[in-house]
Amino acid sequence: DQQVKQNSPSLSVQEGRISILNCDYTNSMFDYFLWYKKYPAEGPTFLISISSIKDKNEDGRFTVFLNKSAKHLSLHIVPSQPGDSAVYFCAAMRLGQGAQKLVFGQGTRLTINP
Amino acid sequence: DGGITQSPKYLFRKEGQNVTLSCEQNLNHDAMYWYRQDPGQGLRLIYYSQIVNDFQKGDIAEGYSVSREKKESFPLTVTSAQKNPTAFYLCASSISAPRDSKLAKNIQYFGAGTRLSVL
């Protein structure tokens, strides 16, 4: 049972335009969500997160939106830059469980074209 | 610099052999994790440890074993019982999650990974 889904395996965007990556989840107990960026043969690096008590969190060019009723979150990157080309994973967890048992989506490969 | 070190970067396993992947962190984190990544799939949790001398199975623990004798170290052994070990293995660490989400700094930091292949 895939509790976190990223239905788009890949996305291609022109440099300078907006990139929108989507993520859906099924477990209503999740209350904290994260986005990670991953380059080939490297470990994921944390990008941005959002708590379920918020519907938006912004950090520079990156904004994450959370729609709890739809169980949907999205990552917006504006403007997109060539260095943003990577695989992006969304992840979800329940707070207060001790260790952070993250559940990851399958990832979306973002390619920024010059 | 603080961080997580995984070694080796590449590892080859012969059939019937056990191999051990190393993970060391100097972030003073209590919790450590092992994930497996297969092509086109997300990261799947193998084992995790909240504190020294304690660890729990994740979603795909069969064929793997771990130990947590020191706070800094969380080695993963891929045993001969794991029939499909070829994958990219990632180690991570974090603070233990606080109950108050407003204070949450719930970020897992990852190592650079070990790619395991079968000869």
Coordinates of C-alpha atoms in Angstrom, one line a residue:
Chain A
D1 CA 0.0 0.0 0.0
Q2 CA 1.7 3.2 -1.2
Q3 CA 0.8 5.8 1.4
V4 CA 2.7 8.6 -0.3
K5 CA 2.5 8.9 -4.1
Q6 CA 4.2 11.1 -6.6
N7 CA 2.4 10.3 -9.8
S8 CA 4.7 12.1 -12.2
P9 CA 8.0 10.2 -12.7
S10 CA 9.4 13.1 -14.6
L11 CA 8.9 16.8 -15.3
S12 CA 10.7 19.1 -17.8
V13 CA 10.6 22.9 -17.3
Q14 CA 12.2 25.8 -19.1
E15 CA 14.8 27.8 -17.1
G16 CA 13.2 30.8 -15.4
R17 CA 9.7 29.3 -15.4
I18 CA 7.8 27.8 -12.5
S19 CA 8.3 24.1 -11.5
I20 CA 5.4 22.5 -9.7
L21 CA 5.9 19.0 -8.2
N22 CA 2.9 17.2 -6.7
C23 CA 2.5 14.6 -4.0
D24 CA -0.6 12.8 -2.6
Y25 CA -0.9 10.9 0.6
T26 CA -3.5 8.5 2.0
N27 CA -2.8 8.3 5.7
S28 CA -4.7 11.1 7.6
M29 CA -2.4 10.6 10.6
F30 CA 0.5 12.1 8.8
D31 CA 1.1 15.6 10.3
Y32 CA 4.5 16.6 9.0
F33 CA 5.7 16.7 5.4
L34 CA 9.1 17.2 3.9
W35 CA 10.7 17.6 0.4
Y36 CA 14.1 16.2 -0.3
K37 CA 16.3 16.8 -3.4
K38 CA 18.6 14.1 -4.6
Y39 CA 21.4 14.1 -7.2
P40 CA 22.6 10.8 -8.7
A41 CA 24.9 8.7 -6.4
E42 CA 24.4 11.0 -3.5
G43 CA 22.2 11.1 -0.4
P44 CA 19.0 13.2 -0.4
T45 CA 19.3 16.7 1.1
F46 CA 16.5 18.4 2.9
L47 CA 14.8 21.2 1.1
I48 CA 11.7 22.4 2.9
S49 CA 9.1 21.1 5.3
I50 CA 5.6 22.0 6.5
S51 CA 3.5 21.1 9.5
S52 CA -0.1 20.1 9.2
I53 CA -1.1 23.2 11.2
K54 CA 0.0 25.4 8.2
D55 CA -1.1 25.4 4.6
K56 CA 2.0 27.2 3.2
N57 CA 5.7 27.5 3.9
E58 CA 8.1 29.6 1.9
D59 CA 11.9 29.6 1.8
G60 CA 13.5 31.7 -1.0
R61 CA 12.6 30.2 -4.4
F62 CA 10.8 27.2 -2.8
T63 CA 7.3 27.2 -1.5
V64 CA 5.4 24.1 -0.2
F65 CA 1.6 24.1 -0.2
L66 CA -0.5 21.7 1.8
N67 CA -4.2 20.9 1.2
K68 CA -5.2 18.6 4.1
S69 CA -8.7 18.0 2.9
A70 CA -7.4 16.8 -0.4
K71 CA -4.4 15.1 1.2
H72 CA -2.2 16.8 -1.3
L73 CA 1.0 18.8 -1.2
S74 CA 2.9 20.6 -3.9
L75 CA 6.4 22.1 -4.2
H76 CA 6.8 25.3 -6.3
I77 CA 10.2 26.4 -7.5
V78 CA 10.3 29.9 -8.9
P79 CA 12.3 30.8 -11.0
S80 CA 13.6 27.4 -12.0
Q81 CA 17.4 27.2 -12.4
P82 CA 19.6 24.5 -14.1
G83 CA 21.0 23.5 -10.7
D84 CA 17.5 22.5 -9.7
S85 CA 17.7 19.5 -12.0
A86 CA 17.5 16.5 -9.7
V87 CA 15.1 13.9 -8.3
Y88 CA 12.7 15.3 -5.7
F89 CA 11.1 13.1 -3.0
C90 CA 8.2 14.1 -0.8
A91 CA 8.0 12.4 2.6
A92 CA 5.5 12.2 5.4
M93 CA 5.6 11.3 9.0
R94 CA 3.7 11.4 12.3
L95 CA 5.2 13.6 15.0
G96 CA 5.8 12.5 18.5
Q97 CA 6.6 8.9 17.6
G98 CA 10.2 9.0 18.9
A99 CA 12.2 8.1 15.8
Q100 CA 11.0 9.8 12.6
K101 CA 9.5 7.1 10.5
L102 CA 9.5 8.8 7.2
V103 CA 7.4 7.4 4.3
F104 CA 8.7 8.5 0.9
G105 CA 7.1 8.9 -2.4
Q106 CA 8.6 7.4 -5.6
G107 CA 10.3 10.6 -6.6
T108 CA 9.9 13.0 -9.6
R109 CA 12.9 13.7 -11.8
L110 CA 12.9 17.4 -12.6
T111 CA 14.9 18.6 -15.7
I112 CA 15.4 22.3 -16.2
N113 CA 16.1 23.2 -19.8
P114 CA 18.1 26.3 -20.7
Chain B
D1 CA 32.5 19.3 9.7
G2 CA 29.5 17.5 11.2
G3 CA 27.9 14.8 9.0
I4 CA 27.2 11.2 8.2
T5 CA 29.8 9.0 6.6
Q6 CA 28.9 5.8 4.8
S7 CA 31.5 3.3 3.6
P8 CA 32.4 1.8 1.3
K9 CA 30.9 3.8 -1.6
Y10 CA 30.7 0.6 -3.7
L11 CA 30.4 -3.0 -2.5
F12 CA 30.2 -6.3 -4.2
R13 CA 28.7 -9.4 -2.6
K14 CA 29.3 -13.0 -3.6
E15 CA 26.4 -15.4 -3.4
G16 CA 26.0 -16.8 0.2
Q17 CA 28.1 -14.1 1.7
N18 CA 27.2 -11.6 4.4
V19 CA 28.4 -8.0 3.9
T20 CA 28.4 -5.1 6.4
L21 CA 27.8 -1.5 5.4
S22 CA 29.2 1.1 7.7
C23 CA 27.5 4.3 8.9
E24 CA 29.0 6.8 11.3
Q25 CA 27.6 10.2 12.4
N26 CA 29.1 13.0 14.5
L27 CA 25.9 15.1 14.7
N28 CA 25.2 13.9 18.2
H29 CA 21.8 12.5 16.9
D30 CA 20.0 9.9 19.0
A31 CA 18.2 8.3 16.1
M32 CA 19.6 6.5 13.1
Y33 CA 18.0 4.9 10.1
W34 CA 18.8 2.6 7.1
Y35 CA 16.9 2.9 3.8
R36 CA 17.1 1.0 0.5
Q37 CA 16.5 2.7 -2.8
D38 CA 15.7 0.7 -6.0
P39 CA 15.3 2.3 -9.4
G40 CA 12.1 4.1 -9.9
Q41 CA 11.1 3.7 -6.3
G42 CA 11.2 5.8 -3.2
L43 CA 13.3 5.1 -0.1
R44 CA 12.1 2.2 1.9
L45 CA 12.9 1.8 5.6
I46 CA 14.9 -1.2 6.6
Y47 CA 15.7 -0.7 10.3
Y48 CA 15.9 2.3 12.7
S49 CA 17.3 3.0 16.1
Q50 CA 16.0 5.6 18.6
I51 CA 18.8 5.1 21.1
V52 CA 21.9 3.0 21.8
N53 CA 21.3 -0.7 22.2
D54 CA 17.8 -0.4 20.8
F55 CA 16.6 -0.9 17.2
Q56 CA 13.3 -1.7 15.4
K57 CA 12.4 -3.3 12.2
G58 CA 11.2 -1.1 9.4
D59 CA 9.1 -2.1 6.4
I60 CA 11.6 -4.4 4.7
A61 CA 13.8 -5.8 7.4
E62 CA 13.9 -9.4 6.2
G63 CA 17.4 -10.5 5.2
Y64 CA 19.1 -7.6 7.1
S65 CA 20.5 -7.2 10.6
V66 CA 21.8 -4.2 12.5
S67 CA 23.5 -3.2 15.8
R68 CA 23.7 0.0 17.8
E69 CA 26.5 -0.4 20.3
K70 CA 27.6 3.2 20.1
K71 CA 25.6 6.4 19.5
E72 CA 27.8 7.3 16.5
S73 CA 27.6 4.0 14.7
F74 CA 24.8 2.0 13.1
P75 CA 26.2 -0.8 10.8
L76 CA 23.9 -2.7 8.5
T77 CA 24.6 -6.4 7.6
V78 CA 23.1 -7.7 4.4
T79 CA 22.8 -11.4 5.1
S80 CA 22.8 -14.3 2.6
A81 CA 19.0 -14.5 3.3
Q82 CA 18.5 -11.3 1.4
K83 CA 17.8 -12.7 -2.1
N84 CA 17.8 -9.4 -4.0
P85 CA 20.4 -7.2 -2.3
T86 CA 21.4 -5.1 -5.3
A87 CA 20.3 -1.6 -4.4
F88 CA 21.5 1.8 -3.2
Y89 CA 21.6 1.9 0.6
L90 CA 21.3 5.1 2.5
C91 CA 21.9 5.8 6.2
A92 CA 20.3 8.8 8.0
S93 CA 20.2 10.3 11.4
S94 CA 18.0 12.8 13.3
I95 CA 17.1 14.1 16.7
S96 CA 14.2 12.2 18.3
A97 CA 11.0 13.9 17.3
P98 CA 9.6 16.3 19.8
R99 CA 5.9 16.2 20.7
D100 CA 5.3 19.8 20.0
S101 CA 5.1 20.3 16.2
K102 CA 5.9 24.1 16.6
L103 CA 9.3 23.2 17.8
A104 CA 9.8 20.5 15.2
K105 CA 13.2 20.4 13.6
N106 CA 12.3 17.0 12.1
I107 CA 15.0 16.7 9.5
Q108 CA 16.8 13.5 8.7
Y109 CA 20.3 14.0 7.4
F110 CA 21.6 11.5 4.9
G111 CA 24.9 10.0 4.1
A112 CA 26.2 9.7 0.5
G113 CA 25.1 6.1 0.2
T114 CA 26.6 2.7 -0.6
R115 CA 25.8 0.9 -3.9
L116 CA 25.7 -2.8 -3.4
S117 CA 25.9 -5.2 -6.3
V118 CA 25.9 -9.0 -6.5
L119 CA 28.8 -10.8 -8.3

